[in-house]
Coordinates of C-alpha atoms in Angstrom, one line a residue:
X122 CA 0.0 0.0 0.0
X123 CA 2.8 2.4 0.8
X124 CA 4.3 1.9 -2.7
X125 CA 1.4 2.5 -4.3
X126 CA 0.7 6.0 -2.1
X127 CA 4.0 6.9 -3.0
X128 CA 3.2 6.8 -7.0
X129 CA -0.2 8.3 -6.3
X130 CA 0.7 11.2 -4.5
X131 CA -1.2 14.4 -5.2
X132 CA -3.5 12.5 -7.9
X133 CA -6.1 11.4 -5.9
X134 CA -10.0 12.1 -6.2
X135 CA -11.4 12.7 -2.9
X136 CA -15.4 11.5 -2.5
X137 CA -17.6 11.6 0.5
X138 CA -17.8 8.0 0.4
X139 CA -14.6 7.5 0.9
X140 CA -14.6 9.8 3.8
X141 CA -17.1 7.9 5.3
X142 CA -15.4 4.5 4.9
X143 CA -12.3 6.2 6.4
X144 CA -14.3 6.8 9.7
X145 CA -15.4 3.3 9.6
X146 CA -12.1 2.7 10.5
X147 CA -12.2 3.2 13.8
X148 CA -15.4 1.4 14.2
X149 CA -13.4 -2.3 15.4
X150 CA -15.1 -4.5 13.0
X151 CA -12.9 -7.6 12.5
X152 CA -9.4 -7.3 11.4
X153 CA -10.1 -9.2 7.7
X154 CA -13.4 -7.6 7.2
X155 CA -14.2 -5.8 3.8
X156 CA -15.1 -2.4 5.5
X157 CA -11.1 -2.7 7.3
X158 CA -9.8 -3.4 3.8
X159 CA -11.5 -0.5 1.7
X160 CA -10.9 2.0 4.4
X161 CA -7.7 1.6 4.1
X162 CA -7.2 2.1 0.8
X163 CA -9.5 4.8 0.0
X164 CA -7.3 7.1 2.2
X165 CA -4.9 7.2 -0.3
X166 CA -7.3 8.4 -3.3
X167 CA -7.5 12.0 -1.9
X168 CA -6.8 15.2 -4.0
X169 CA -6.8 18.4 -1.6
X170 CA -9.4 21.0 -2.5
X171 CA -7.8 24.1 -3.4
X172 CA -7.7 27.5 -1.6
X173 CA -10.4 30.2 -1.9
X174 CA -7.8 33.4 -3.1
X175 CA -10.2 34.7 -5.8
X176 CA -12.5 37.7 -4.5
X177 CA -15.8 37.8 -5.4
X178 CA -15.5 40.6 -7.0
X179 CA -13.6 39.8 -9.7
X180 CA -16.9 38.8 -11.3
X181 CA -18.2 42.0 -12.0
X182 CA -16.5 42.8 -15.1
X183 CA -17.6 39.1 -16.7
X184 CA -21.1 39.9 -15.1
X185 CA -21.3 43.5 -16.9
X186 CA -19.9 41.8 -20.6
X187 CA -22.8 39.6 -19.8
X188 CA -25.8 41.7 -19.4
X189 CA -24.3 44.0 -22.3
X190 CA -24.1 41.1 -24.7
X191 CA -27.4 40.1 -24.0
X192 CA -29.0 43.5 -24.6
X193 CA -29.0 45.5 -21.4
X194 CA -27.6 49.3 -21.5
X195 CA -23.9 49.5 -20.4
X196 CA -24.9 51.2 -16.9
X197 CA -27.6 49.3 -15.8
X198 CA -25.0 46.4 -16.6
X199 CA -22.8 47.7 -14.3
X200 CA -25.1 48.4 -11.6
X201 CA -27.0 44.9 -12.0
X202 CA -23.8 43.7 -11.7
X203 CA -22.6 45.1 -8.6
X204 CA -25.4 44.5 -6.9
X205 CA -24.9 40.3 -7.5
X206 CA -21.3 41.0 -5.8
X207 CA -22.5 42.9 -3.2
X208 CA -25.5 40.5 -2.1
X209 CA -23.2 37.4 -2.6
X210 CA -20.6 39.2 -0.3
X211 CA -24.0 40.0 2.2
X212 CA -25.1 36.7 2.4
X213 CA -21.6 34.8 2.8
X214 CA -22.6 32.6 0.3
X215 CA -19.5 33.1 -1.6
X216 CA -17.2 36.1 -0.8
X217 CA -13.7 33.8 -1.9
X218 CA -13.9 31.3 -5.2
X219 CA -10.6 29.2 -6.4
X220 CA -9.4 29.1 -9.5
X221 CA -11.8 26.7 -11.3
X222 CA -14.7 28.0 -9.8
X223 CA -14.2 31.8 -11.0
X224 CA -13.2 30.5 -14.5
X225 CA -15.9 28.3 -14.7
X226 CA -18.1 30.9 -14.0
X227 CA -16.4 33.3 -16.3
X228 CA -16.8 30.9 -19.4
X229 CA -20.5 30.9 -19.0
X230 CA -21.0 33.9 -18.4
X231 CA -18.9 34.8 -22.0
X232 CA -20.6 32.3 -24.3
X233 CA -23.6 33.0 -26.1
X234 CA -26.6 31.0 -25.4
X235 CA -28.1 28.7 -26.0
X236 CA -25.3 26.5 -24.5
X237 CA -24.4 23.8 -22.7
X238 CA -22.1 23.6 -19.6
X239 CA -20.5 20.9 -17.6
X240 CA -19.0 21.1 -14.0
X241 CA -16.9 18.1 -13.3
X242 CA -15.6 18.3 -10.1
X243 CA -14.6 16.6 -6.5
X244 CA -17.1 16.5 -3.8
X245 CA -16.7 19.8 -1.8
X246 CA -15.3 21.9 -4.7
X247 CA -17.9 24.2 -5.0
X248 CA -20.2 23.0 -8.1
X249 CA -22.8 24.4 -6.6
X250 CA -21.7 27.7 -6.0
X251 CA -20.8 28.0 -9.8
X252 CA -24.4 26.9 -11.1
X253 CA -26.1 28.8 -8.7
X254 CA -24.5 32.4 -10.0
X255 CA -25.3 31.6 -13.4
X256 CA -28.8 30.6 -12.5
X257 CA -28.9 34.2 -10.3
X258 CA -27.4 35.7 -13.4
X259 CA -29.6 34.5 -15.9
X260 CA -32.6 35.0 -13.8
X261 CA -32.4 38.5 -13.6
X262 CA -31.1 39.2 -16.9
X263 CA -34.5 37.2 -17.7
X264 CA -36.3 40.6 -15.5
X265 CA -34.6 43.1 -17.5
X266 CA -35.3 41.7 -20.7
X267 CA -39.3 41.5 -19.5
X268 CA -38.8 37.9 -20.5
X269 CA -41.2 35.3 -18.0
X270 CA -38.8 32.8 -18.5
X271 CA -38.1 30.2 -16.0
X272 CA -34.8 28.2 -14.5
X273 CA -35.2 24.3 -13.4
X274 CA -33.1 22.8 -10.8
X275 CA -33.3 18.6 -11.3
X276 CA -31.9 17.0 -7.8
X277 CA -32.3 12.8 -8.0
X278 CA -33.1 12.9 -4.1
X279 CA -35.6 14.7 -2.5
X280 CA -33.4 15.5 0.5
X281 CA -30.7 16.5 -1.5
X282 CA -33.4 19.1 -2.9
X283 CA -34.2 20.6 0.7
X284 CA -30.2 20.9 1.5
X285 CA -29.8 22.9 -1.7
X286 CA -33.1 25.0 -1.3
X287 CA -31.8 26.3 2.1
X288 CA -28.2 27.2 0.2
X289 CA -30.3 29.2 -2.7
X290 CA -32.5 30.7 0.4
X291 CA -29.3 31.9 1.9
X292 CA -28.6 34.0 -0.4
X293 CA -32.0 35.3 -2.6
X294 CA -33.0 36.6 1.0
X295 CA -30.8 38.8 0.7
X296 CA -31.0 39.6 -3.7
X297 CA -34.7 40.3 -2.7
X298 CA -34.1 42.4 0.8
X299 CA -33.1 45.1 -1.7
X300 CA -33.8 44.6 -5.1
X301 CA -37.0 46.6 -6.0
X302 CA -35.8 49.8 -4.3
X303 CA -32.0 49.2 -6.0
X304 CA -32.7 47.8 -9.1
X305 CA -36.7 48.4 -9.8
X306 CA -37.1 44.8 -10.2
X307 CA -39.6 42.2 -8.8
X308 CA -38.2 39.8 -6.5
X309 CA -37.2 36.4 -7.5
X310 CA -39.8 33.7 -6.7
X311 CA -38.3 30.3 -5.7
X312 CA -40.4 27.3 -5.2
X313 CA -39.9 23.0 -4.6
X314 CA -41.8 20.9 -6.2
X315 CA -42.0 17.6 -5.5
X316 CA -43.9 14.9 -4.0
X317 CA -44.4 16.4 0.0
X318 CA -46.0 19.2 -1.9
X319 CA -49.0 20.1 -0.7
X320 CA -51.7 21.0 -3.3
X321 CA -53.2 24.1 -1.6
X322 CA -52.7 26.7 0.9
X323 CA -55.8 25.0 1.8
X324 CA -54.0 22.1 2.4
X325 CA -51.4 23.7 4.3
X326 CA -54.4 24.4 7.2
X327 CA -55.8 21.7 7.0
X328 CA -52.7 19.8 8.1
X329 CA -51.6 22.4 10.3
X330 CA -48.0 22.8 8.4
X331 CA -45.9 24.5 11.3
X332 CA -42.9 25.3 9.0
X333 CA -41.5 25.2 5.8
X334 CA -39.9 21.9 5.8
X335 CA -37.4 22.8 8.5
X336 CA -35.5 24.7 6.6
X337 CA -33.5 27.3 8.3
X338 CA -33.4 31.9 7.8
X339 CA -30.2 33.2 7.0
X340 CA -30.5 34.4 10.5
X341 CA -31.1 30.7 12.2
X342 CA -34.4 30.5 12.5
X343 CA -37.0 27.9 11.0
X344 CA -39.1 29.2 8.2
X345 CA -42.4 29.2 9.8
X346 CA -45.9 29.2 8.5
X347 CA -48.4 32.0 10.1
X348 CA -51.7 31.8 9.4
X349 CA -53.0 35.7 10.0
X350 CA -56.9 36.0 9.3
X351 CA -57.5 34.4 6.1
X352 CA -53.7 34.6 4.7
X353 CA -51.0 32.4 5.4
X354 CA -47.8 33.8 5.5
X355 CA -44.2 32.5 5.5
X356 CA -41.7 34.5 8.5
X357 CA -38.3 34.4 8.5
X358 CA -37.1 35.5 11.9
X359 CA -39.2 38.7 12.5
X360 CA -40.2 39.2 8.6
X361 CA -42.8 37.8 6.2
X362 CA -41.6 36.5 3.5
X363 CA -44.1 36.6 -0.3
X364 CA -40.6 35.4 -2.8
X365 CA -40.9 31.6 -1.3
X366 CA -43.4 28.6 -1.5
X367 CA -44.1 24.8 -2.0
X368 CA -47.4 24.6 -3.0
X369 CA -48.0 23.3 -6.4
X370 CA -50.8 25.7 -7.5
X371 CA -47.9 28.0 -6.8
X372 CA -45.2 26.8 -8.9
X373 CA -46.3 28.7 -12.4
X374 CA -45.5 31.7 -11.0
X375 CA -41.5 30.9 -9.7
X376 CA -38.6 32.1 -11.4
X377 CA -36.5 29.1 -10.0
X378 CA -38.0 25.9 -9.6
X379 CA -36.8 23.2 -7.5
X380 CA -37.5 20.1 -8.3
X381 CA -36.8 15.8 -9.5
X382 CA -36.8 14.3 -13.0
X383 CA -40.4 12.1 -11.7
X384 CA -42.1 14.9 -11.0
X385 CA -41.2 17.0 -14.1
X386 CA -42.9 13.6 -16.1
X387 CA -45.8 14.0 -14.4
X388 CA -46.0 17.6 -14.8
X389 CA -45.4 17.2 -18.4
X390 CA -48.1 14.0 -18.9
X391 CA -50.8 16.5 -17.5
X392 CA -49.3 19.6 -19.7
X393 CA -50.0 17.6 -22.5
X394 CA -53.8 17.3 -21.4
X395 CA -54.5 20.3 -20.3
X396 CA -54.7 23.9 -22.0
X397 CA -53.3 25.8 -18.9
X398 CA -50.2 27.4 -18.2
X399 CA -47.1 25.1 -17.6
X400 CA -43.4 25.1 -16.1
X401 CA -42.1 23.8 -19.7
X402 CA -43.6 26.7 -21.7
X403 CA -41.2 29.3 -20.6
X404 CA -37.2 27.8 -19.9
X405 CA -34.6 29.2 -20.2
X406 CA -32.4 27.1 -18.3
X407 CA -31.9 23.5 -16.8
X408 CA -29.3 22.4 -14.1
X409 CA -29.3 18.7 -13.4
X410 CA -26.8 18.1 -10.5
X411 CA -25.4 15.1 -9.8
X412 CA -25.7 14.0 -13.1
X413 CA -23.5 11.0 -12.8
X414 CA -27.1 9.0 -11.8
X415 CA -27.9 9.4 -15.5
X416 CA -24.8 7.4 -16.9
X417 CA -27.6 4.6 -15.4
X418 CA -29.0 3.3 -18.6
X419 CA -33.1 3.3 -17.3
X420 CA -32.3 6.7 -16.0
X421 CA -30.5 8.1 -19.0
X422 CA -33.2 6.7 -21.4
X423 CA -36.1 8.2 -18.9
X424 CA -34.3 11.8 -18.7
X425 CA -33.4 11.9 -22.7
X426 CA -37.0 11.0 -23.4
X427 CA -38.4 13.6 -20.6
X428 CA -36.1 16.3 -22.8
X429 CA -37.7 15.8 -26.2
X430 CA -41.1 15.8 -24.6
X431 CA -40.5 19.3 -23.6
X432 CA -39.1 20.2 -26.7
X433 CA -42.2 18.8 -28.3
X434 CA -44.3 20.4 -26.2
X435 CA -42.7 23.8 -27.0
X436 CA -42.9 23.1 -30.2
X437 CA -46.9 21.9 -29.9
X438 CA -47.6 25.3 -28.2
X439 CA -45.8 27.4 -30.5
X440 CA -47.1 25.9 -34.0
X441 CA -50.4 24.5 -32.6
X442 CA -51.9 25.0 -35.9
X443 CA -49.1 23.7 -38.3
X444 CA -49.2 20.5 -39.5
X445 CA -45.0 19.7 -38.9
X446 CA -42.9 17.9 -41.7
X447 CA -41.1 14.3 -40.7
X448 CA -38.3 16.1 -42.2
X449 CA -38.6 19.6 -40.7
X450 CA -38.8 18.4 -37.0
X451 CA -35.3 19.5 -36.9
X452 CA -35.3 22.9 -38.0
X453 CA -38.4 23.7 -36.1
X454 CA -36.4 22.3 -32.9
X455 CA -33.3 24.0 -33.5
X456 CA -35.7 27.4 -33.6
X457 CA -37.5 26.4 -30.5
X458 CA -33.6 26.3 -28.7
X459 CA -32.4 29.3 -30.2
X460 CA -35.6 31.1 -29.3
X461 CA -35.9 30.2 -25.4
X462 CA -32.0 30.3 -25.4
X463 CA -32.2 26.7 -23.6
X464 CA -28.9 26.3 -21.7
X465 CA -28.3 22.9 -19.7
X466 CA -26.0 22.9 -17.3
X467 CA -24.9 19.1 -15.8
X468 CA -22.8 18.8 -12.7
X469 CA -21.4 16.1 -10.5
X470 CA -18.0 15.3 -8.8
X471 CA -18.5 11.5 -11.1
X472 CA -18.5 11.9 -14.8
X473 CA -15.2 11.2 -16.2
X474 CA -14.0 7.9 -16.7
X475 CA -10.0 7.8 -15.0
X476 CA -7.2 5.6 -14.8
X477 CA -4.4 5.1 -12.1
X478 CA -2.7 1.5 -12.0
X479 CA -3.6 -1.2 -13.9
X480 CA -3.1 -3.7 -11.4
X481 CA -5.9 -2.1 -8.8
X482 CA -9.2 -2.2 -8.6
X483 CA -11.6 0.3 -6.9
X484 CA -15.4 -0.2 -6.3
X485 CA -18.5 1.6 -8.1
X486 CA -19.5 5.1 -6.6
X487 CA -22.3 6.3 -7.4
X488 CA -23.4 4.3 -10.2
X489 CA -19.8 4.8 -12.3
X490 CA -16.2 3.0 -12.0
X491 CA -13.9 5.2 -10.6
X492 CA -9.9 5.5 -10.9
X493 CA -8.0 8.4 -10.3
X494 CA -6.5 10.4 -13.0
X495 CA -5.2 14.0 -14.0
X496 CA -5.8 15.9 -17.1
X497 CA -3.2 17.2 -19.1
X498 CA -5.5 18.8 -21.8
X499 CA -7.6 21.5 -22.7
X500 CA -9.8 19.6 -25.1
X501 CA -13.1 18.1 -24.3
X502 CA -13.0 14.8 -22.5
X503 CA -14.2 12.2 -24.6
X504 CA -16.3 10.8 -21.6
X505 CA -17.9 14.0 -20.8
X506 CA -18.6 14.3 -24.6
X507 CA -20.3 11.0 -24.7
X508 CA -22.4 11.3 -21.8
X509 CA -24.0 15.1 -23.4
X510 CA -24.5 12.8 -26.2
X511 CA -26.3 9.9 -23.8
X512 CA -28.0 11.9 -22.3
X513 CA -29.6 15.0 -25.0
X514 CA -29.6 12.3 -28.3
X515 CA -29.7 14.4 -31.4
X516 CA -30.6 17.6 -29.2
X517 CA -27.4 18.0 -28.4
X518 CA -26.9 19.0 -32.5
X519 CA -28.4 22.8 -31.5
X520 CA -25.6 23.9 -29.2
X521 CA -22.3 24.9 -30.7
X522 CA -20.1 24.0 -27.5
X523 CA -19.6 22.4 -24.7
X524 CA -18.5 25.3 -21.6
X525 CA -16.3 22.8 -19.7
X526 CA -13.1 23.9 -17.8
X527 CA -11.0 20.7 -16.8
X528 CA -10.5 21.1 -12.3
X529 CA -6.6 19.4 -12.1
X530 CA -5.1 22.1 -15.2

């Protein structure tokens, strides 16, 4: 073991289950047992998490290029801009970035859209901080543009879900503390969707909801419901709050939408029914995060299926009176992406496909074989290429390039 540490050193990939097994170490199962064995050796496939130097703002040039390129007047750019800075500074959600993070960032914020962009990363890296400014980014570039457009955010677990709702609370708390008497905009709705969802506000008390899914203010406290005459209210700390809900009558009118790959099917199944509004008629962007579940053949197949549906749909609500060509479905598609400006965005610390030593053999984590490796190029990984592919089919035809930024350069 110590010869292969020594060839390994500083080219390890660092996961939260191998944390996990590490700590099982000290748990005094049997000497020859498996969890002994593995805990051992996952010690050594480790690769530290770089330093937070970056300052936030080093963003707000990139943010200004972005809001000018996208049609917003020069100051208001500026302004818009500094304002994102200043509220992600506020809310401690991200005051420091490293390297990859602020070029990641940077590179989506440069290329046109629509586009596609890929965050492969460790566990603890910061993926999530990345996504989450774009999605801030493109939500209010959406406001000054007067565009109703919409952002999804696909988590596979529903607790997962909840952790990253309270993140993205963290900091719209404070975007929306100031932003109609700053920036003369309307505040950014968020909501979850998913299957704990109650229907109603009705429903809410009827059940007597207490809070909102214990999920904590900025300040510490639990979001709590309040139920004051014939309104119920949401209060955070000492202050209502009108920007936040899970009720699914209440979705249609969220500018980020929380939510899993199940229930956007069963949203979409009833969309196709029904002549009322819909989350998939108005997207401008989709973030799947931890996308690595998708490699999962049943999975892939369900979520590349789920994407031409909306497509479809689109297209159904756009031409509902044309009778669509066999052999212009593409070009009617390709305006349907260029029109909504669709960007995906997939993240997860397990897409790439690596290679250490020949004679070793590490387990499955989450759902893909993992070895450790470093890249040495700029180019596109040909994993990461092949999984857009899996996962967007022919779709993936309508975007020009790949925004990827490799984390070990």
């Amino acid at each position: 073991a110590s010869d292969v540490y020594k060839r390994q050193e500083n080219k390890g990939f660092k996961t939260l289950h191998g944390y996990l097994l590490k700590l099982l170490r000290h748990a005094g199962p049997l000497p020859h047992d498996s969890k002994v064995l593995e805990a051992y050796m996952l010690p050594f496939l480790e690769e530290s998490i770089p330093e937070r130097k970056i300052d936030i703002s080093s963003l707000t040039s990139a943010l200004t290029e972005y809001f000018k390129n996208n049609g917003v007047d020069p100051s208001t750019s500026e302004r818009v801009s500094k304002f994102i800075v200043k509220k992600l500074e506020e809310s401690n959600f991200a005051s420091k970035l490293t390297l990859y993070q602020a070029t990641m960032i940077q590179e989506l914020l440069k290329s046109s859209s629509p586009k596609i962009g890929v965050i492969s990363a460790p566990t603890g890296s910061g993926k999530t901080i990345i996504f989450f400014i774009y999605v801030i980014a493109k939500t209010l570039l959406n406001k000054l543009t007067k565009k109703e457009l919409k952002t999804i955010i696909v988590y596979p677990r529903k607790t997962l879900a909840r952790e990253q709702l309270e993140r993205l609370i963290s900091v719209i708390y404070f975007i929306n503390r100031d932003i109609e008497k700053e920036l003369g905009l309307s505040k950014i709705r968020v909501s979850i969707y998913d299957g704990d969802s109650p229907k109603s506000r009705k429903e809410i008390r009827n059940k007597k909801y207490a809070d909102f899914r214990k999920i904590m203010c900025p300040a510490g406290e639990v979001i709590k419901y309040e139920v004051i005459g014939d309104e119920i209210k949401l209060k955070c700390g000492n202050e209502y709050i009108d920007w936040l809900s899970e009720i699914k009558d209440e979705y249609l009118f969220s500018d980020i939408i929380i939510t899993n790959h199940s229930q956007l099917s069963t949203n979409l199944f009833y969309s196709f029914k029904s002549a009322r509004s819909s989350i998939f008629d108005k997207i401008s962007l989709m973030v799947f995060d931890e996308a690595h579940v998708y490699v999962e053949k049943s999975l892939g197949d369900f979520v590349y299926f789920l994407l031409m549906q909306i497509l479809i749909y689109q297209l159904k609500n756009k031409y509902p009176n044309i009778k669509i060509e066999e052999n212009k479905i593409d070009e009617y598609i390709s305006n349907i992406v260029n029109e909504s400006r669709l960007d995906f965005i997939f993240s997860s610390a397990t897409l790439l496909s690596k290679k250490i030593d020949p004679n070793l053999e590490f387990r499955s984590f989450g759902g893909l074989k993992y070895d450790v490796f470093e890249e040495s190029s700029d180019q596109l990984p040909e994993a990461i290429d092949k999984f857009v592919e899996f996962i967007l089919g022919k779709t993936k035809k309508y975007y020009k390039k790949i925004i990827y930024e490799p984390y070990s350069k």
